[in-house]
Coordinates of C-alpha atoms in Angstrom, one line a residue:
Chain A
X1 CA 12.5 58.6 19.2
X2 CA 11.0 55.1 20.8
X3 CA 11.3 53.9 17.6
X4 CA 15.0 55.2 17.1
X5 CA 16.9 53.9 19.9
X6 CA 15.7 50.5 20.3
X7 CA 17.6 49.0 23.5
X8 CA 18.0 45.2 23.3
X9 CA 19.9 42.4 23.8
X10 CA 22.6 41.0 20.7
X11 CA 22.1 40.0 18.1
X12 CA 22.6 44.0 17.1
X13 CA 23.8 44.0 13.4
X14 CA 20.6 43.4 11.8
X15 CA 20.1 42.6 8.0
X16 CA 17.5 43.2 5.1
X17 CA 17.3 39.1 4.8
X18 CA 14.5 37.4 5.2
X19 CA 13.8 33.9 5.1
X20 CA 10.8 35.2 2.9
X21 CA 13.3 36.8 0.7
X22 CA 15.3 34.5 0.3
X23 CA 12.7 31.7 -0.7
X24 CA 11.9 34.1 -3.2
X25 CA 15.5 34.4 -4.6
X26 CA 15.0 31.1 -4.5
X27 CA 11.8 30.8 -6.7
X28 CA 13.4 33.2 -9.3
X29 CA 16.0 31.1 -8.9
X30 CA 14.2 28.2 -10.6
X31 CA 11.7 29.6 -12.9
X32 CA 14.8 29.3 -15.7
X33 CA 14.9 25.7 -14.7
X34 CA 10.6 25.7 -14.7
X35 CA 10.1 27.2 -18.2
X36 CA 12.5 24.9 -19.2
X37 CA 10.0 21.6 -18.0
X38 CA 7.1 23.6 -19.3
X39 CA 8.9 24.4 -22.9
X40 CA 10.2 20.6 -23.4
X41 CA 7.0 19.0 -21.9
X42 CA 4.3 21.2 -22.2
X43 CA 0.9 21.1 -20.2
X44 CA 1.8 18.7 -18.4
X45 CA 4.2 19.9 -16.9
X46 CA 2.8 22.6 -16.5
X47 CA 0.0 21.6 -14.9
X48 CA 2.6 19.2 -12.5
X49 CA 4.3 22.9 -10.9
X50 CA 0.5 24.5 -11.0
X51 CA -0.6 21.5 -8.8
X52 CA 3.0 21.2 -6.5
X53 CA 2.9 24.4 -5.5
X54 CA -0.3 24.6 -4.7
X55 CA -1.1 21.7 -2.7
X56 CA 2.6 22.6 -0.7
X57 CA 0.9 26.3 -0.3
X58 CA -1.9 24.7 1.0
X59 CA -1.1 22.3 3.1
X60 CA 1.4 24.2 5.0
X61 CA -2.2 26.8 5.0
X62 CA -3.4 23.8 7.0
X63 CA -1.0 23.3 9.7
X64 CA 0.2 26.5 10.7
X65 CA -3.6 28.0 10.3
X66 CA -2.3 30.7 8.5
X67 CA -4.8 32.3 5.8
X68 CA -1.9 34.1 3.7
X69 CA -0.9 30.3 1.7
X70 CA 2.3 32.4 0.4
X71 CA 3.4 32.9 3.8
X72 CA 6.8 32.9 4.2
X73 CA 7.1 30.5 0.9
X74 CA 9.5 27.7 2.7
X75 CA 6.7 25.6 1.2
X76 CA 6.3 26.9 -2.2
X77 CA 10.3 26.8 -2.6
X78 CA 9.3 22.4 -1.5
X79 CA 5.9 22.6 -4.1
X80 CA 8.5 23.7 -7.2
X81 CA 11.1 21.5 -6.1
X82 CA 9.0 18.3 -5.9
X83 CA 7.4 19.3 -8.8
X84 CA 11.1 19.2 -10.7
X85 CA 11.9 16.5 -9.6
X86 CA 8.7 15.0 -10.9
X87 CA 8.4 12.6 -14.2
X88 CA 6.7 15.0 -16.7
X89 CA 4.0 13.2 -17.5
X90 CA 2.5 11.6 -13.8
X91 CA -1.6 11.4 -12.6
X92 CA -2.5 14.9 -10.7
X93 CA -3.7 13.2 -7.6
X94 CA -0.2 12.1 -7.6
X95 CA 1.5 15.5 -7.3
X96 CA -0.9 16.6 -4.7
X97 CA -0.2 13.6 -2.2
X98 CA 3.0 14.5 -3.1
X99 CA 3.3 17.9 -2.4
X100 CA 1.1 17.4 0.7
X101 CA 3.1 14.6 1.9
X102 CA 6.5 17.2 1.9
X103 CA 4.8 19.3 3.8
X104 CA 4.0 16.9 6.9
X105 CA 5.9 13.9 6.7
X106 CA 9.3 16.0 5.4
X107 CA 8.7 18.8 7.6
X108 CA 6.2 19.5 9.7
X109 CA 6.5 16.3 12.2
X110 CA 9.9 17.7 12.3
X111 CA 9.1 20.8 13.7
X112 CA 8.3 22.4 10.9
X113 CA 11.0 24.8 9.4
X114 CA 14.7 25.6 9.8
X115 CA 13.6 21.5 12.1
X116 CA 13.5 19.2 9.2
X117 CA 16.7 16.1 9.3
X118 CA 15.5 15.2 5.9
X119 CA 15.0 17.5 2.9
X120 CA 11.0 17.6 2.2
X121 CA 10.8 17.1 -1.6
X122 CA 13.4 15.1 -1.9
X123 CA 11.1 12.8 1.6
X124 CA 7.8 13.4 -0.5
X125 CA 9.8 11.9 -3.7
X126 CA 11.5 8.7 -2.2
X127 CA 8.1 7.9 -0.8
X128 CA 6.3 8.6 -3.9
X129 CA 9.0 6.5 -5.7
X130 CA 8.6 3.4 -3.2
X131 CA 4.3 3.7 -2.9
X132 CA 4.2 4.4 -7.6
X133 CA 7.4 3.1 -8.7
X134 CA 5.2 2.3 -12.6
X135 CA 4.5 6.4 -12.8
X136 CA 7.1 7.7 -11.1
X137 CA 9.7 5.0 -13.5
X138 CA 7.3 6.6 -16.9
X139 CA 9.9 8.7 -18.7
X140 CA 8.6 10.6 -22.1
X141 CA 10.3 12.7 -24.5
X142 CA 10.4 15.9 -25.4
X143 CA 8.2 17.6 -26.8
X144 CA 6.0 14.8 -28.4
X145 CA 6.0 13.2 -25.7
X146 CA 7.2 9.7 -26.7
X147 CA 7.4 6.7 -23.3
X148 CA 11.5 6.5 -24.1
X149 CA 14.2 5.4 -21.8
X150 CA 16.2 8.0 -19.6
X151 CA 19.9 8.9 -21.3
X152 CA 20.6 7.2 -17.7
X153 CA 19.9 4.1 -18.8
X154 CA 21.1 3.4 -21.4
X155 CA 19.1 6.0 -24.2
X156 CA 22.0 7.4 -26.6
X157 CA 22.0 11.5 -27.3
X158 CA 24.6 14.2 -27.5
X159 CA 26.7 16.8 -25.5
X160 CA 23.9 19.4 -27.2
X161 CA 20.6 17.6 -26.4
X162 CA 22.4 17.1 -22.5
X163 CA 23.1 20.5 -21.9
X164 CA 19.8 21.9 -23.4
X165 CA 17.6 20.3 -22.2
X166 CA 15.7 17.5 -24.7
X167 CA 16.6 14.5 -22.8
X168 CA 14.0 12.1 -21.0
X169 CA 14.2 12.8 -17.3
X170 CA 12.2 14.9 -14.2
X171 CA 10.5 18.0 -15.2
X172 CA 13.2 20.5 -14.0
X173 CA 16.1 18.6 -14.2
X174 CA 17.2 17.7 -17.8
X175 CA 18.1 21.7 -19.3
X176 CA 22.1 21.5 -17.2
X177 CA 22.0 24.8 -18.7
X178 CA 18.5 26.5 -17.7
X179 CA 19.8 24.8 -13.9
X180 CA 23.4 26.7 -14.2
X181 CA 21.7 29.2 -15.1
X182 CA 19.8 29.2 -11.7
X183 CA 23.2 27.8 -9.6
X184 CA 24.8 31.2 -10.3
X185 CA 22.2 33.9 -9.5
X186 CA 22.2 32.0 -5.8
X187 CA 26.4 31.5 -5.7
X188 CA 26.1 35.4 -6.8
X189 CA 23.4 36.5 -3.6
X190 CA 25.1 34.4 -1.5
X191 CA 22.6 31.7 -0.8
X192 CA 24.9 28.8 -1.4
X193 CA 28.3 28.1 -0.7
X194 CA 29.8 26.7 -4.1
X195 CA 31.7 23.8 -2.0
X196 CA 28.6 21.5 -1.9
X197 CA 28.2 21.6 -6.2
X198 CA 31.3 22.0 -6.4
X199 CA 32.2 18.8 -3.9
X200 CA 28.7 16.9 -5.7
X201 CA 29.4 17.9 -9.5
X202 CA 33.3 17.3 -9.1
X203 CA 33.4 14.1 -7.3
X204 CA 30.6 12.8 -10.0
X205 CA 33.4 14.0 -12.5
X206 CA 35.7 12.2 -11.5
X207 CA 34.3 9.1 -11.0
X208 CA 32.3 8.5 -13.9
X209 CA 35.8 9.1 -15.3
X210 CA 37.6 6.8 -13.9
X211 CA 35.2 4.3 -13.3
X212 CA 33.9 1.6 -15.8
X213 CA 34.8 3.7 -18.4
X214 CA 36.2 2.7 -21.4
X215 CA 38.7 3.5 -24.3
X216 CA 40.7 6.9 -24.6
X217 CA 41.3 9.2 -22.0
X218 CA 39.0 11.6 -24.6
X219 CA 36.1 8.7 -23.7
X220 CA 36.7 8.0 -20.6
X221 CA 36.9 12.2 -20.3
X222 CA 33.5 12.2 -22.1
X223 CA 32.3 9.5 -19.3
X224 CA 32.9 12.1 -16.5
X225 CA 31.2 14.9 -18.4
X226 CA 28.0 13.0 -19.5
X227 CA 27.1 11.8 -15.4
X228 CA 27.6 15.3 -14.5
X229 CA 24.6 16.4 -17.0
X230 CA 22.7 13.7 -17.4
X231 CA 19.7 12.8 -14.3
X232 CA 19.5 15.4 -11.6
X233 CA 22.6 15.4 -10.4
X234 CA 22.8 19.0 -11.4
X235 CA 19.2 20.1 -9.8
X236 CA 20.4 17.9 -6.9
X237 CA 23.6 19.2 -6.7
X238 CA 23.0 23.2 -7.1
X239 CA 19.0 23.3 -5.1
X240 CA 18.6 20.4 -2.9
X241 CA 22.2 19.2 -1.5
X242 CA 22.5 23.1 -0.7
X243 CA 19.9 23.4 1.3
X244 CA 20.3 25.5 4.2
X245 CA 18.2 23.5 6.6
X246 CA 20.0 20.0 6.0
X247 CA 23.2 20.5 5.7
X248 CA 26.2 20.9 6.9
X249 CA 26.9 25.4 8.3
X250 CA 30.6 24.4 8.1
X251 CA 32.8 25.2 5.1
X252 CA 34.4 22.3 5.6
X253 CA 31.4 20.3 6.5
X254 CA 30.2 21.2 3.1
X255 CA 33.0 19.9 1.2
X256 CA 33.3 16.8 2.0
X257 CA 28.6 16.6 2.3
X258 CA 28.8 18.0 -1.3
X259 CA 32.3 14.7 -1.8
X260 CA 29.9 12.1 0.2
X261 CA 26.7 13.0 -2.2
X262 CA 28.7 12.9 -5.2
X263 CA 30.3 9.3 -4.0
X264 CA 26.8 8.1 -3.3
X265 CA 25.7 9.1 -6.6
X266 CA 27.7 7.2 -8.3
X267 CA 28.3 4.0 -6.8
X268 CA 24.1 3.8 -6.7
X269 CA 24.4 4.7 -10.6
X270 CA 27.1 2.3 -11.7
X271 CA 26.6 -0.2 -8.9
X272 CA 23.6 0.0 -7.6
X273 CA 20.4 -1.8 -9.0
X274 CA 18.6 1.6 -10.2
X275 CA 19.4 3.6 -12.4
X276 CA 19.9 6.8 -10.6
X277 CA 21.3 8.1 -7.2
X278 CA 20.7 11.7 -6.8
X279 CA 17.4 11.4 -4.4
X280 CA 18.9 8.1 -1.7
X281 CA 22.5 9.6 -1.6
X282 CA 21.0 13.5 -0.4
X283 CA 19.2 11.5 1.9
X284 CA 21.7 9.5 3.0
X285 CA 24.0 12.4 3.3
X286 CA 21.2 14.3 5.2
X287 CA 21.6 12.0 8.2
X288 CA 24.4 11.9 8.2
X289 CA 24.5 16.3 8.4
X290 CA 24.7 16.6 12.4
X291 CA 27.4 14.2 12.7
X292 CA 29.5 16.2 9.9
X293 CA 28.6 19.6 11.2
X294 CA 30.1 17.8 15.4
X295 CA 33.2 16.5 13.1
X296 CA 34.4 20.0 11.4
X297 CA 33.4 22.4 14.4
X298 CA 35.5 24.5 14.6
X299 CA 37.5 24.7 17.7
X300 CA 37.8 28.0 20.1
X301 CA 41.0 30.0 20.2
X302 CA 44.0 28.7 22.3
X303 CA 40.7 25.2 22.6
X304 CA 43.3 21.8 23.8
X305 CA 42.4 19.2 22.4
X306 CA 42.0 16.0 24.5
Chain B
X1 CA -12.9 -1.7 41.7
X2 CA -8.8 -2.6 41.7
X3 CA -9.6 -5.3 39.5
X4 CA -10.9 -3.5 36.9
X5 CA -8.5 -0.4 37.2
X6 CA -5.7 -3.4 36.1
X7 CA -8.1 -4.9 33.3
X8 CA -8.4 -0.8 31.4
X9 CA -5.4 0.7 32.5
X10 CA -3.4 -2.1 30.1
X11 CA -6.2 -0.5 27.2
X12 CA -5.8 2.5 26.9
X13 CA -4.1 4.3 29.5
X14 CA -0.9 2.4 30.2
X15 CA -1.4 1.1 26.2
X16 CA 1.8 -1.6 25.8
X17 CA 2.6 -0.1 22.5
X18 CA 1.3 3.5 22.2
X19 CA 1.5 4.7 25.4
X20 CA 4.7 3.3 26.7
X21 CA 6.2 2.0 23.4
X22 CA 6.9 -1.6 24.3
X23 CA 7.0 -4.3 22.2
X24 CA 7.8 -2.2 18.8
X25 CA 9.4 -5.6 17.1
X26 CA 6.6 -7.6 16.3
X27 CA 5.0 -3.7 16.7
X28 CA 6.7 -2.8 13.2
X29 CA 7.4 -6.1 11.8
X30 CA 3.7 -8.0 10.8
X31 CA 1.2 -5.7 11.2
X32 CA 1.7 -5.4 7.0
X33 CA -2.2 -7.4 7.2
X34 CA -4.4 -6.6 10.0
X35 CA -5.4 -10.5 10.1
X36 CA -1.4 -10.7 10.9
X37 CA -1.6 -8.2 13.6
X38 CA -5.1 -9.5 14.7
X39 CA -2.5 -12.8 15.0
X40 CA 0.0 -11.6 16.7
X41 CA -1.8 -10.0 19.4
X42 CA -4.0 -13.5 20.3
X43 CA -0.8 -15.2 20.2
X44 CA 1.2 -12.4 23.1
X45 CA -1.6 -12.3 24.7
X46 CA -2.2 -16.4 25.1
X47 CA 1.2 -15.9 26.2
X48 CA 1.3 -12.6 28.8
X49 CA -1.9 -14.5 30.5
X50 CA -0.9 -17.9 31.2
X51 CA 3.0 -16.3 32.6
X52 CA 1.9 -13.8 34.5
X53 CA -0.4 -16.6 36.3
X54 CA 2.5 -18.8 36.6
X55 CA 4.6 -16.1 37.9
X56 CA 2.7 -15.2 39.9
X57 CA 1.7 -18.7 41.8
X58 CA 5.3 -19.2 41.7
X59 CA 6.7 -15.0 43.7
X60 CA 7.7 -16.1 46.4
X61 CA 9.2 -19.2 45.8
X62 CA 11.0 -17.7 42.8
X63 CA 14.9 -16.3 44.5
X64 CA 15.3 -12.7 43.8
X65 CA 18.7 -13.4 42.0
X66 CA 17.9 -15.2 39.4
X67 CA 14.4 -14.2 38.9
X68 CA 15.1 -13.1 34.9
X69 CA 16.3 -16.5 34.3
X70 CA 12.9 -17.8 36.2
X71 CA 11.0 -15.5 33.9
X72 CA 12.3 -16.6 30.6
X73 CA 12.1 -20.3 30.9
X74 CA 8.5 -19.9 32.0
X75 CA 8.1 -17.3 29.1
X76 CA 10.0 -19.9 26.7
X77 CA 7.5 -22.7 28.2
X78 CA 4.8 -20.7 26.9
X79 CA 5.4 -19.7 23.7
X80 CA 6.9 -22.8 22.8
X81 CA 3.2 -24.3 23.5
X82 CA 2.2 -21.7 21.3
X83 CA 4.0 -22.0 18.3
X84 CA 2.9 -25.9 18.6
X85 CA -0.4 -25.0 18.3
X86 CA 0.2 -22.2 15.7
X87 CA 2.1 -24.4 13.2
X88 CA -1.3 -27.0 14.1
X89 CA -4.0 -25.2 13.9
X90 CA -3.1 -22.0 11.9
X91 CA -0.1 -23.2 9.2
X92 CA -0.9 -20.1 7.1
X93 CA -0.9 -18.2 9.9
X94 CA 2.1 -19.7 11.6
X95 CA 4.1 -19.2 8.3
X96 CA 3.3 -15.2 7.4
X97 CA 4.7 -14.6 11.3
X98 CA 7.4 -16.7 10.8
X99 CA 10.6 -15.4 13.9
X100 CA 8.6 -13.5 15.3
X101 CA 6.4 -16.2 17.3
X102 CA 9.3 -17.9 18.8
X103 CA 10.9 -14.0 19.2
X104 CA 7.7 -13.3 21.6
X105 CA 10.1 -14.8 24.3
X106 CA 11.8 -11.5 24.3
X107 CA 9.0 -9.3 24.1
X108 CA 9.7 -6.5 26.6
X109 CA 6.0 -6.2 26.7
X110 CA 6.0 -9.6 28.9
X111 CA 8.6 -9.2 30.8
X112 CA 7.6 -6.5 31.8
X113 CA 4.7 -7.5 33.4
X114 CA 6.1 -10.7 34.3
X115 CA 8.6 -8.1 36.7
X116 CA 6.7 -5.0 37.3
X117 CA 3.2 -7.0 38.1
X118 CA 3.0 -10.8 38.0
X119 CA 6.2 -11.1 40.4
X120 CA 4.1 -9.1 43.0
X121 CA 0.5 -9.3 42.6
X122 CA -2.3 -12.4 43.9
X123 CA -2.6 -14.4 41.2
X124 CA -6.5 -13.0 39.6
X125 CA -5.3 -9.5 39.2
X126 CA -2.0 -10.5 37.0
X127 CA -4.1 -12.7 34.6
X128 CA -6.6 -9.8 34.0
X129 CA -3.8 -7.4 34.6
X130 CA -2.2 -9.9 31.5
X131 CA -5.1 -9.9 29.6
X132 CA -5.5 -6.0 29.8
X133 CA -2.6 -5.7 28.4
X134 CA -2.7 -8.5 26.5
X135 CA -5.8 -7.1 24.8
X136 CA -4.5 -3.9 24.5
X137 CA -1.2 -5.1 22.3
X138 CA -4.1 -6.8 20.6
X139 CA -6.0 -4.2 19.8
X140 CA -3.3 -1.9 18.8
X141 CA -1.4 -4.0 16.8
X142 CA -5.2 -4.8 15.2
X143 CA -5.6 -0.6 14.7
X144 CA -2.0 -0.6 12.7
X145 CA -3.0 -3.3 10.8
X146 CA -5.9 -2.5 9.2
X147 CA -4.4 1.2 8.3
X148 CA -1.3 -0.2 6.9
X149 CA -3.4 -2.9 5.3
X150 CA -5.9 -0.4 3.8
X151 CA -3.6 2.4 2.7
X152 CA -1.1 -0.1 1.4
X153 CA -3.5 -2.9 -0.6
X154 CA -7.2 -1.0 -0.3
X155 CA -8.1 -4.1 2.1
X156 CA -9.2 -4.6 6.2
X157 CA -8.4 -8.1 6.8
X158 CA -9.0 -9.2 2.2
X159 CA -12.3 -7.2 1.9
X160 CA -11.7 -4.5 -0.5
X161 CA -12.6 -1.4 0.9
X162 CA -11.1 1.6 -1.8
X163 CA -12.6 -0.4 -4.9
X164 CA -11.2 -1.7 -7.6
X165 CA -10.0 1.8 -9.0
X166 CA -7.7 2.7 -6.1
X167 CA -4.4 2.8 -7.2
X168 CA -2.5 1.5 -3.5
X169 CA -0.1 3.8 -1.4
X170 CA 2.5 0.7 -1.2
X171 CA 5.2 2.1 0.5
X172 CA 2.9 2.0 3.5
X173 CA 3.3 -2.0 2.9
X174 CA 6.7 -1.9 3.7
X175 CA 9.0 -1.5 6.8
X176 CA 9.5 2.2 6.5
X177 CA 5.7 2.7 5.8
X178 CA 5.8 0.7 9.3
X179 CA 7.4 3.5 10.9
X180 CA 5.2 6.3 9.6
X181 CA 1.8 4.8 10.3
X182 CA 2.9 4.0 13.8
X183 CA 4.6 7.7 14.5
X184 CA 1.8 9.0 13.2
X185 CA -0.9 7.2 15.6
X186 CA 1.3 7.7 18.5
X187 CA 1.4 11.3 17.8
X188 CA -2.2 11.2 17.3
X189 CA -3.0 9.0 20.6
X190 CA -1.1 11.6 22.2
X191 CA -3.3 14.1 20.8
X192 CA -6.4 12.3 22.3
X193 CA -4.6 11.5 25.7
X194 CA -4.1 15.5 25.7
X195 CA -7.9 16.1 25.7
X196 CA -9.2 13.5 28.0
X197 CA -6.8 14.5 30.4
X198 CA -5.3 10.8 30.3
X199 CA -1.6 11.9 32.2

């Protein structure tokens, strides 16, 4: 009888959703992209993914002093996301340091899950890029793993290759198809809001079409499509920018956030020093998330603005 | 006993960098190498010792209402002397520290000690206080510089520690690494302070 009648204060509506169940859904959603990475980049890709996840999970278990290294699954997601934004061929110690840095400096110095300001995986990537830039821009072609430039740095490729992912790039960012599959699953489950990826990808497409593109309408449109498919926009828009902790909570705020990420990405790509700007664009927008939330806070019914 | 306390409080209990969080500008800017941290710390110590001495001597003569300008003039005098001495005898270090030597004038530790201590206490206590605070500052900067140099360059005071195969954790040589290293060391100090009940 006691178990059936629970007297408690609000909230009274309970959901079966937990951090763990959401994180498992995200892991499932990332599986196609990870699989594509392993298919295209072979053992190097596989080892990077395993090491990244293990390093993040072990670091989390040590910090939380828990024996169960999977825990709530958030560290596994962080480790996997980190592995997916690393170049396919990196030294093992770089992946291990990256996983540990993501969990400590990216997450636990702010107070653990739910309290971090910046996306942990991208924080780690930024720190690794600043520290070991030589390894972090070492791109290889899929399958034969020969050193090559990325499409964003000028290597020519077809739209089919861009879509399927048979291009040089980070482990999990190359295959737009696999990412859309996973992102679609998350949208269907309601874990992410269309406004962030919609605003992000839409802005990248519009700016890619209008700025610095040349020729007739078809040429301009294909420049826009190129910018959407190349580099980390798909991965960033669907999995990084939509991180629940570091993105705004209000619907309007989410749209502003997505558009801001798109604008920053394209400004860095077209007018900046680096060929790719997704990491820094999302980190910058993470920093202004509290401001966006404050700005777009819904008003109480009947409230008068002063 | 009191003199000993005036001296030692600056080293750990009221360490200007890790406990009072004062003088952050030079702390973050010049600690890329241990030698720079040491040089900056010693220069600041020299200024702090001298300004505490003079301000303490003049503490009854300085009018209350214009005490801050008076302190600044005294401090600026000593900073200029240190700046010129460094330029004459340690030109390499001087060029490394750059603008941060003249900026010792506005280091809040020095003005803070003048206002909080030297303008109220006798000469000997003030000098001991200045020396303790200065050495605490030097110790912190050297420590931070050593950690950053070790991680970011594999060396301490230019002596190779990590071996030839070490791939430097470069970010610790850059400004972001200064913030990360300082934050982590401060957290470590807080843990130690709790353990040894320094509060």
